[in-house]
mmCIF file of C-alpha atoms in Angstrom:
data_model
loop_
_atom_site.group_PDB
_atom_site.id
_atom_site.type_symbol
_atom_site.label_atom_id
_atom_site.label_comp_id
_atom_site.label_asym_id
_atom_site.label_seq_id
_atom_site.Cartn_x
_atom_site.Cartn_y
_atom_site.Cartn_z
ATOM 1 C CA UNK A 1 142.590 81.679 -189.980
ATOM 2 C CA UNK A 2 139.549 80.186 -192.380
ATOM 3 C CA UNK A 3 138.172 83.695 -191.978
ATOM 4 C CA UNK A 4 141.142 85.490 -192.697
ATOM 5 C CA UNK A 5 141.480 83.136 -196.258
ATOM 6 C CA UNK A 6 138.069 83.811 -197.516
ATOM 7 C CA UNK A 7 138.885 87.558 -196.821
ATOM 8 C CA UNK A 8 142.073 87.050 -198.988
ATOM 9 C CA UNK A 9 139.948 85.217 -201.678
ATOM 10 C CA UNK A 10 137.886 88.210 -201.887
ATOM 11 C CA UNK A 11 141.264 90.245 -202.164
ATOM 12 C CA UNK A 12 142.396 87.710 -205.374
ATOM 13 C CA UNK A 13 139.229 89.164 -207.224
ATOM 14 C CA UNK A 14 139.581 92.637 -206.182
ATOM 15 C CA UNK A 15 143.178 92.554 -206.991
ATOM 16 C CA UNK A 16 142.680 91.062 -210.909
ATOM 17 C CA UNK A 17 139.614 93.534 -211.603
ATOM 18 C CA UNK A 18 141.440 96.267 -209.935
ATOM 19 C CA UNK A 19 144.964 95.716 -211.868
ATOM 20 C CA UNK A 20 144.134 93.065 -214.295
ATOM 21 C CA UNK A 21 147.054 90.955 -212.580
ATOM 22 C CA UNK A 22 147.932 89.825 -208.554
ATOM 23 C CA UNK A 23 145.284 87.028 -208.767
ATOM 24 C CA UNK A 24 148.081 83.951 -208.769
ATOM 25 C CA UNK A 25 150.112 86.126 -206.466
ATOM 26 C CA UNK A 26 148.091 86.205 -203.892
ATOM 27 C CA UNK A 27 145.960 82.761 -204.938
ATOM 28 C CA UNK A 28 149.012 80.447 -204.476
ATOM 29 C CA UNK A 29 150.287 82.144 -201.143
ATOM 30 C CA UNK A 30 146.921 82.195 -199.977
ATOM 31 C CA UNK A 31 145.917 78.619 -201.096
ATOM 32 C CA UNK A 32 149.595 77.389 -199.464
ATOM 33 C CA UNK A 33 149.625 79.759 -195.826
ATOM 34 C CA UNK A 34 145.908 79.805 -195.234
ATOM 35 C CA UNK A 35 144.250 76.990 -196.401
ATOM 36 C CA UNK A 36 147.812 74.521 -196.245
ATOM 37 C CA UNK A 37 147.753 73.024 -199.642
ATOM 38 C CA UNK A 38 151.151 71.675 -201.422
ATOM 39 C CA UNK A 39 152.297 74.287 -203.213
ATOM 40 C CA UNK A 40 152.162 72.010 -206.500
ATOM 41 C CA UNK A 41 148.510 71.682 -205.615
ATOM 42 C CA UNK A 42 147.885 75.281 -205.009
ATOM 43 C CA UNK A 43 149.294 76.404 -208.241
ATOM 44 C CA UNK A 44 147.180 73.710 -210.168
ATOM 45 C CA UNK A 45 143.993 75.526 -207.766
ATOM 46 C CA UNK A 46 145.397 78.625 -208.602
ATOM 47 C CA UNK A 47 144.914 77.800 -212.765
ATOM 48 C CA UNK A 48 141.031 77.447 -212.416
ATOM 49 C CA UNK A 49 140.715 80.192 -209.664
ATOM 50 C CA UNK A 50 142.214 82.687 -211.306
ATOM 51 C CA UNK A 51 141.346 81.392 -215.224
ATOM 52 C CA UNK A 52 137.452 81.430 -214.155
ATOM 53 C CA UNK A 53 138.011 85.220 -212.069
ATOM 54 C CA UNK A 54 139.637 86.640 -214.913
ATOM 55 C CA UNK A 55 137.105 85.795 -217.546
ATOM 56 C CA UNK A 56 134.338 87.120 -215.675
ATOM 57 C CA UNK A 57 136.823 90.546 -215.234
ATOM 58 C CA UNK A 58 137.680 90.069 -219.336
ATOM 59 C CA UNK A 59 134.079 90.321 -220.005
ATOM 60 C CA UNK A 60 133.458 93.114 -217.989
ATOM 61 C CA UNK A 61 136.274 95.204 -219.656
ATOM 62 C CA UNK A 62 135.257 94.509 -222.790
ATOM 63 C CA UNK A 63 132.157 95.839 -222.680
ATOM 64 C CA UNK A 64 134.103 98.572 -221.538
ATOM 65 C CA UNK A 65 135.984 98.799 -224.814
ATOM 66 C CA UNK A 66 139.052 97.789 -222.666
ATOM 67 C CA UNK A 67 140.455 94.611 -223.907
ATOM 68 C CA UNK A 68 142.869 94.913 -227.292
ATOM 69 C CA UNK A 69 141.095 91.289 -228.763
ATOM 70 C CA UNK A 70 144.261 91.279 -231.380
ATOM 71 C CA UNK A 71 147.019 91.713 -228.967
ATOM 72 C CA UNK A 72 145.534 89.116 -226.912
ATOM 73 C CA UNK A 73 144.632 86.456 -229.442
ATOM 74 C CA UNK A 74 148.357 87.108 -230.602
ATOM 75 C CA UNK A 75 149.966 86.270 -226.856
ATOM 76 C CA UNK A 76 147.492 83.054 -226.774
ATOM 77 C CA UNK A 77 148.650 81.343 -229.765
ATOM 78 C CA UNK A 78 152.017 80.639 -228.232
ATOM 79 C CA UNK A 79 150.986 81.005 -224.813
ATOM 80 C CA UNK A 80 148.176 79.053 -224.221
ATOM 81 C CA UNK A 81 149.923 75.851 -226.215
ATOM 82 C CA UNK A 82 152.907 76.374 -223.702
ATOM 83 C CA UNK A 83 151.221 75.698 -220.698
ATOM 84 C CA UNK A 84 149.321 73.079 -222.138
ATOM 85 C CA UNK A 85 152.587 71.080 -222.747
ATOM 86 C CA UNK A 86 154.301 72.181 -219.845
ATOM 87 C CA UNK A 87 151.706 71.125 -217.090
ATOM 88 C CA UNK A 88 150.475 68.053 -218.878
ATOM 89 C CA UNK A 89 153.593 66.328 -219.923
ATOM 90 C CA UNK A 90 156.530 68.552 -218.868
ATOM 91 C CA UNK A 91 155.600 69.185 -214.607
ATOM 92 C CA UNK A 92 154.599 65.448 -213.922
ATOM 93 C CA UNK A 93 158.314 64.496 -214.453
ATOM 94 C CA UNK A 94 160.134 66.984 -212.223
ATOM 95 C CA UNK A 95 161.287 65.219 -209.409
ATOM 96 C CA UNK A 96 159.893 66.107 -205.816
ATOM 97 C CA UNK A 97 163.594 66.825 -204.161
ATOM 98 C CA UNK A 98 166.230 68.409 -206.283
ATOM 99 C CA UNK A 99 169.340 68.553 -204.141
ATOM 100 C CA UNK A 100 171.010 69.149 -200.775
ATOM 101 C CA UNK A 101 173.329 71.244 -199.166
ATOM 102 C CA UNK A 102 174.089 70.299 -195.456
ATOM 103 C CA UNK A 103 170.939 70.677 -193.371
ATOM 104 C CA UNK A 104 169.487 72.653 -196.501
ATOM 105 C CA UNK A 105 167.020 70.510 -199.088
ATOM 106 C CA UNK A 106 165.852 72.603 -202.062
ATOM 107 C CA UNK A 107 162.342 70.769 -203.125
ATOM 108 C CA UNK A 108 160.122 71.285 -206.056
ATOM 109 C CA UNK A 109 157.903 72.898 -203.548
ATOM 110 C CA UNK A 110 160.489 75.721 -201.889
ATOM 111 C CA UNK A 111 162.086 76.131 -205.610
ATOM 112 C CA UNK A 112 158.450 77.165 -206.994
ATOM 113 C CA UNK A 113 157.788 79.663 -204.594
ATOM 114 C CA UNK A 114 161.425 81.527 -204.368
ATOM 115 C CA UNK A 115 161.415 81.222 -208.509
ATOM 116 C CA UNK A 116 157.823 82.994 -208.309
ATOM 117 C CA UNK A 117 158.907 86.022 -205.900
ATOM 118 C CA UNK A 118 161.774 86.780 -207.841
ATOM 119 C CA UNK A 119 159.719 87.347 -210.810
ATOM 120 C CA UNK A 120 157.461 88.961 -209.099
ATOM 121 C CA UNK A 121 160.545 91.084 -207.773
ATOM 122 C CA UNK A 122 161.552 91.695 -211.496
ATOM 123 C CA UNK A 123 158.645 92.598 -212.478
ATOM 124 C CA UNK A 124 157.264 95.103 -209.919
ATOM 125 C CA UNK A 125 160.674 96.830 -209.540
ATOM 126 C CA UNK A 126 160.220 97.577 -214.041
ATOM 127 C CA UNK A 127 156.705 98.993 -212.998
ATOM 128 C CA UNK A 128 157.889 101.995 -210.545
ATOM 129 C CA UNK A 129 160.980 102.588 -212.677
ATOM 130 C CA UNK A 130 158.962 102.722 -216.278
ATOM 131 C CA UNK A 131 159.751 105.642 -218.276
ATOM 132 C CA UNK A 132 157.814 108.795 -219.710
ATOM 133 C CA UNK A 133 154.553 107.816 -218.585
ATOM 134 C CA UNK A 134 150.889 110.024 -219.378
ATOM 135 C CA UNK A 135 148.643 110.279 -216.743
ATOM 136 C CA UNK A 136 146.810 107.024 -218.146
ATOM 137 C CA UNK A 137 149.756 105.136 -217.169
ATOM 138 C CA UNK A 138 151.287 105.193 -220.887
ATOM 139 C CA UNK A 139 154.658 105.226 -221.299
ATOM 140 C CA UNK A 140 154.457 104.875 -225.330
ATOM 141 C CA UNK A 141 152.463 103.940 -228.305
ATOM 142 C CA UNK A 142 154.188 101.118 -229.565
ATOM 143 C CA UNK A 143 152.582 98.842 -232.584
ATOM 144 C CA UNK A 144 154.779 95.503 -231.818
ATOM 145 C CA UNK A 145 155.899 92.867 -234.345
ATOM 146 C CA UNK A 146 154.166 89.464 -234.828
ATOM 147 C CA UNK A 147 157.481 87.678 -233.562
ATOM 148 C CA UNK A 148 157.714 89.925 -230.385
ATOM 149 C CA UNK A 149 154.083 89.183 -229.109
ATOM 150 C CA UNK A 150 154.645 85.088 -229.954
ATOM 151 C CA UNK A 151 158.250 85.834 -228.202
ATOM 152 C CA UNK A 152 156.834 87.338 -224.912
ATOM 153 C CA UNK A 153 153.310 84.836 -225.034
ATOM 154 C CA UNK A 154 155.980 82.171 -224.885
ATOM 155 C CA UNK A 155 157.935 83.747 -221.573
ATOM 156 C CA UNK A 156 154.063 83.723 -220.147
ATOM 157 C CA UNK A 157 153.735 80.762 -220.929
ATOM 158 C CA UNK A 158 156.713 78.945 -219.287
ATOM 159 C CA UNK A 159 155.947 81.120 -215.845
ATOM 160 C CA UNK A 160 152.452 80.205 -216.138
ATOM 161 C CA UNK A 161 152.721 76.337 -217.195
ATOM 162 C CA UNK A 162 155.549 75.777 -213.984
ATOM 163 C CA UNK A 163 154.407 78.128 -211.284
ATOM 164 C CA UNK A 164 149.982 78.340 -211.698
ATOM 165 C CA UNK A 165 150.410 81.982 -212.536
ATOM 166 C CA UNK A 166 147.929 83.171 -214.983
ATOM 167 C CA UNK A 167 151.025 85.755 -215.716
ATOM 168 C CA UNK A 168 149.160 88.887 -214.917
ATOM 169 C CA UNK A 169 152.459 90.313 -212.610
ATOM 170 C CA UNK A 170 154.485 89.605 -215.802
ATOM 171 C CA UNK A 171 151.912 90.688 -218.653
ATOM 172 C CA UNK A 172 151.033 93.886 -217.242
ATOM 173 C CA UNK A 173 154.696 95.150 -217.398
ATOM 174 C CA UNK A 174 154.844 93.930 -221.103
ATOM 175 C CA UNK A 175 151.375 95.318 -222.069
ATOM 176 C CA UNK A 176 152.610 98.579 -221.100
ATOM 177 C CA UNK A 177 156.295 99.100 -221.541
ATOM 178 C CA UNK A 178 156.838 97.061 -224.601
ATOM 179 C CA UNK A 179 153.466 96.516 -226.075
ATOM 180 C CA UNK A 180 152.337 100.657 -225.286
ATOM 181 C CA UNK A 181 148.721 99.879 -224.022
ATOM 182 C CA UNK A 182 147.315 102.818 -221.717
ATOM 183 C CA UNK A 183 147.240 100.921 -217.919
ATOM 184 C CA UNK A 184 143.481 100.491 -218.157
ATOM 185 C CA UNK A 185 143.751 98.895 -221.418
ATOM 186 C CA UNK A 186 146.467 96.588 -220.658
ATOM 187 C CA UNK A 187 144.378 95.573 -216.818
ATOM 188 C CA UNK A 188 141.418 94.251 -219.535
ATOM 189 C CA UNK A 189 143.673 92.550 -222.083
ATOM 190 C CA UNK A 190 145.832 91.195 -219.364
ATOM 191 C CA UNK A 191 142.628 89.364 -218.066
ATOM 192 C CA UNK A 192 141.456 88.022 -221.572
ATOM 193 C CA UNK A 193 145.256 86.052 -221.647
ATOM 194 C CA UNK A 194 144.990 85.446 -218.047
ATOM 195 C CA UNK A 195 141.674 83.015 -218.462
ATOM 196 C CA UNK A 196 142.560 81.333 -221.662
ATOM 197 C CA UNK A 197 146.039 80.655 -219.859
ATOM 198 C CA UNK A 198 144.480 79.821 -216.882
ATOM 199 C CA UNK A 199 141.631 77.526 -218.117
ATOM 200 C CA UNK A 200 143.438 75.655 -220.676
ATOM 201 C CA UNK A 201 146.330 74.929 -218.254
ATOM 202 C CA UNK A 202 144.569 73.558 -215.823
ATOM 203 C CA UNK A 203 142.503 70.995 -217.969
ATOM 204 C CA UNK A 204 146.467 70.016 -218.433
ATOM 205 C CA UNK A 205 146.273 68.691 -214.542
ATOM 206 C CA UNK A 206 143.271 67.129 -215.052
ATOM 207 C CA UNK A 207 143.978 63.025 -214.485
ATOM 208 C CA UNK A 208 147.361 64.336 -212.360
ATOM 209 C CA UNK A 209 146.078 65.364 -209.085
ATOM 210 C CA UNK A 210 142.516 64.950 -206.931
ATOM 211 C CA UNK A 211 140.650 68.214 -207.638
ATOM 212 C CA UNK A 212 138.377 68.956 -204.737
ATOM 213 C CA UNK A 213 135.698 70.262 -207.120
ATOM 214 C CA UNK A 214 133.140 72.264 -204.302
ATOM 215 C CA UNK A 215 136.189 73.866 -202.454
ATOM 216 C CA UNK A 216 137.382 75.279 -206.191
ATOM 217 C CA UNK A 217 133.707 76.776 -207.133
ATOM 218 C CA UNK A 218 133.202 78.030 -203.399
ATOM 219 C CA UNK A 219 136.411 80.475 -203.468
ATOM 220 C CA UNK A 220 135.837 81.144 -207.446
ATOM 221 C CA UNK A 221 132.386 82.419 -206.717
ATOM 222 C CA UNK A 222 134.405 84.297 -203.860
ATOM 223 C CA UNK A 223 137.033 85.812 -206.040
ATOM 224 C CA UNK A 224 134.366 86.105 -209.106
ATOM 225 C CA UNK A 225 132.410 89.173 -206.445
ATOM 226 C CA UNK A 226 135.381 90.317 -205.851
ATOM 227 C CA UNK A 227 136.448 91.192 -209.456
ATOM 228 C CA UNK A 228 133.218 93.019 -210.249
ATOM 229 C CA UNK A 229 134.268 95.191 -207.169
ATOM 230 C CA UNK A 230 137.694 95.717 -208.476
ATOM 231 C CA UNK A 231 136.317 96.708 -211.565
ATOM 232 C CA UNK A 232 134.423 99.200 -210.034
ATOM 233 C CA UNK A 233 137.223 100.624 -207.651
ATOM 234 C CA UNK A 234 138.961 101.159 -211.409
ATOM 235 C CA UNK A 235 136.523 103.250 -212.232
ATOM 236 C CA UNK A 236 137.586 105.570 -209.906
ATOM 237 C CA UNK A 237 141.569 105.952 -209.908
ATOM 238 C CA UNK A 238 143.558 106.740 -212.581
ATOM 239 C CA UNK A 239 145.947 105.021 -214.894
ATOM 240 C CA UNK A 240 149.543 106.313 -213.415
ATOM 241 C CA UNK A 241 148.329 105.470 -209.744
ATOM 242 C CA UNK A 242 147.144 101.898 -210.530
ATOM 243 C CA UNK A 243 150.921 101.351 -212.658
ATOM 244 C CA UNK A 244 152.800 102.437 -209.326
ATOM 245 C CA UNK A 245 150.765 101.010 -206.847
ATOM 246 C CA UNK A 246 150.773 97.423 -208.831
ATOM 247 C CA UNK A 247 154.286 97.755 -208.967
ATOM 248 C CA UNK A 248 154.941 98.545 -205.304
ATOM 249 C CA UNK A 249 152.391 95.624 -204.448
ATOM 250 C CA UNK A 250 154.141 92.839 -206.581
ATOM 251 C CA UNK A 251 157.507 94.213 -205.259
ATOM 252 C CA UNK A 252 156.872 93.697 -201.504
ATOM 253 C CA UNK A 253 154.846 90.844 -202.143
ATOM 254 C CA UNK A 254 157.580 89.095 -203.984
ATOM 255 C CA UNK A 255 160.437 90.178 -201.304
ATOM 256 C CA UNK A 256 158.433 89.047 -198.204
ATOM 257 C CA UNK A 257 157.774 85.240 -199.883
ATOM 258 C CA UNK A 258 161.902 85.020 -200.497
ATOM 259 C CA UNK A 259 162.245 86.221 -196.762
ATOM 260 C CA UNK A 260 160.111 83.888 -195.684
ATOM 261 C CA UNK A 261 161.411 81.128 -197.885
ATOM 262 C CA UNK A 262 165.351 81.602 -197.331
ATOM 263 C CA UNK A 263 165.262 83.220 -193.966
ATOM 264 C CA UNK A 264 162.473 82.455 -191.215
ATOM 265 C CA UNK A 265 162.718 78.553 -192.689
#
C-alpha cells in the first residue's frame, strides 16, 4: 500500500504538468485511501502539495511562452483573497457532524468528498461535451470582461478555500470554454493560479492543524519529478486529445469517489 501511494504521488505531478489540473484530485484521495489522513487534513496537505507542484510546472510553461500572466493575475485577485478567508477564519467553524438520518451521519469529512466528486462530475462531463473545438483544443477566442474573470476567480476560490483543491478540474474548463485559451495555454495558466491558490491557502491553516513538515517535502519532491515528466509527455500529444482525455479522467474519477462514498459505505 506505501508503495502503491508514492506511485500515485508521482501520478499527482504527472497529472498537473500533463493537464495543468488533477493534482488535488488525486492528492486528497490519495492522501485519505493510501496514506489514511482525515480528509480535513488531507485537503490542508493537498494546498502545499499541489501549490509547491504547480509552481515548479508554472515555471516550466512559461518559459514555454505558455502561461497568459494577465488572465492569471486577474483570477488571483479575487481568488487567492477567497481562500485566504475561507480556510483561515471561515473552515475552523464548521462543525465536525452536520446531521443524521437513521443509521446515516453526514460529517464534514463524507460532505467534502461527495461535494468534491460532483464538481469534478460537472466539470469533466463540460470537457467531452465542449463545442467547436481546433485541433489545439480551442473551442473559441474569447477576450473576457474584468467582472467575468473576478466572477469565476471567486467560484475557484470557494472550491479551493473548502475542499484543498488548487481548482485545476474547475479552471481548465473555464480557461477554455469561457476564457478561449488553446488547451496548452490554459494547462500553463491553470498552474500559475493553481500555486498562488494553493500556497497562500495553506499559510491560512497554518496555527489550525499539526503539519508534519518532512512527510509534506518528501511527496512534494515526489510530485515536483513528476511534473517535469508531465511536461514532457505534453510535448508530445496534442491539444484536442489532452481536453478529452482530462475530461474523461475527472469524470470517472469524480463518479467512483460518490460510489464509494454513498454506496460501498
Amino acid at each position: 500500500m506505501q508503495l502503491l501511494a508514492y506511485i500515485a504521488s508521482a501520478l499527482i505531478g504527472i497529472s498537473l504538468g500533463l493537464i495543468g489540473g488533477g493534482g488535488s484530485i488525486l492528492t486528497v484521495p490519495v492522501l485519505v485511501y493510501l496514506f489514511g489522513f482525515d480528509p480535513v487534513l488531507a485537503t490542508s496537505y493537498s494546498l502545499f502539495i499541489v501549490g509547491s507542484t504547480s509552481l515548479a510546472g508554472a515555471v516550466q510553461n512559461f518559459r514555454r511562452g505558455l502561461v497568459s500572466v494577465r488572465t492569471a493575475l486577474l483570477f488571483a485577485l479575487s481568488s487567492v483573497s477567497t481562500v485566504f478567508l475561507i480556510r483561515r477564519f471561515i473552515l475552523p467553524l464548521i462543525p465536525g457532524t452536520f446531521f443524521r438520518i437513521g443509521s446515516f451521519t453526514v460529517t464534514h469529512n463524507l460532505l467534502t468528498l461527495i461535494l468534491f466528486a460532483f464538481l469534478m462530475v460537472v466539470a469533466g462531463t463540460a470537457m467531452i461535451r465542449g463545442g467547436k473545438i481546433d485541433p489545439e483544443g480551442r473551442i473559441s477566442k474569447k477576450n473576457p470582461n474584468l467582472t467575468s474573470l473576478l466572477f469565476f476567480g471567486t467560484v475557484i476560490g470557494i472550491a479551493t478555500g473548502l475542499l484543498g483543491a488548487g481548482g485545476g478540474f474547475l479552471l481548465i474548463p473555464i480557461l477554455v470554454i469561457l476564457v478561449g485559451l488553446s488547451m496548452k495555454e490554459a494547462v500553463g495558466t491553470s498552474l500559475l493560479i493553481i500555486a498562488l491558490n494553493s500556497l497562500i491557502g495553506f499559510t491560512g491553516d497554518l496555527g489550525h492543524f499539526q503539519i508534519s513538515w518532512f512527510f509534506l517535502l518528501k511527496i512534494t519532491a515526489i510530485t515536483i519529478t513528476g511534473v517535469f515528466i508531465g511536461g514532457l509527455i505534453n510535448n508530445r500529444i496534442k491539444g484536442l486529445k489532452l481536453k478529452r482525455g482530462f475530461g474523461w479522467f475527472v469524470l470517472i474519477t469524480g463518479t467512483g469517489i460518490i460510489i464509494k462514498e454513498m454506496l460501498l459505505k
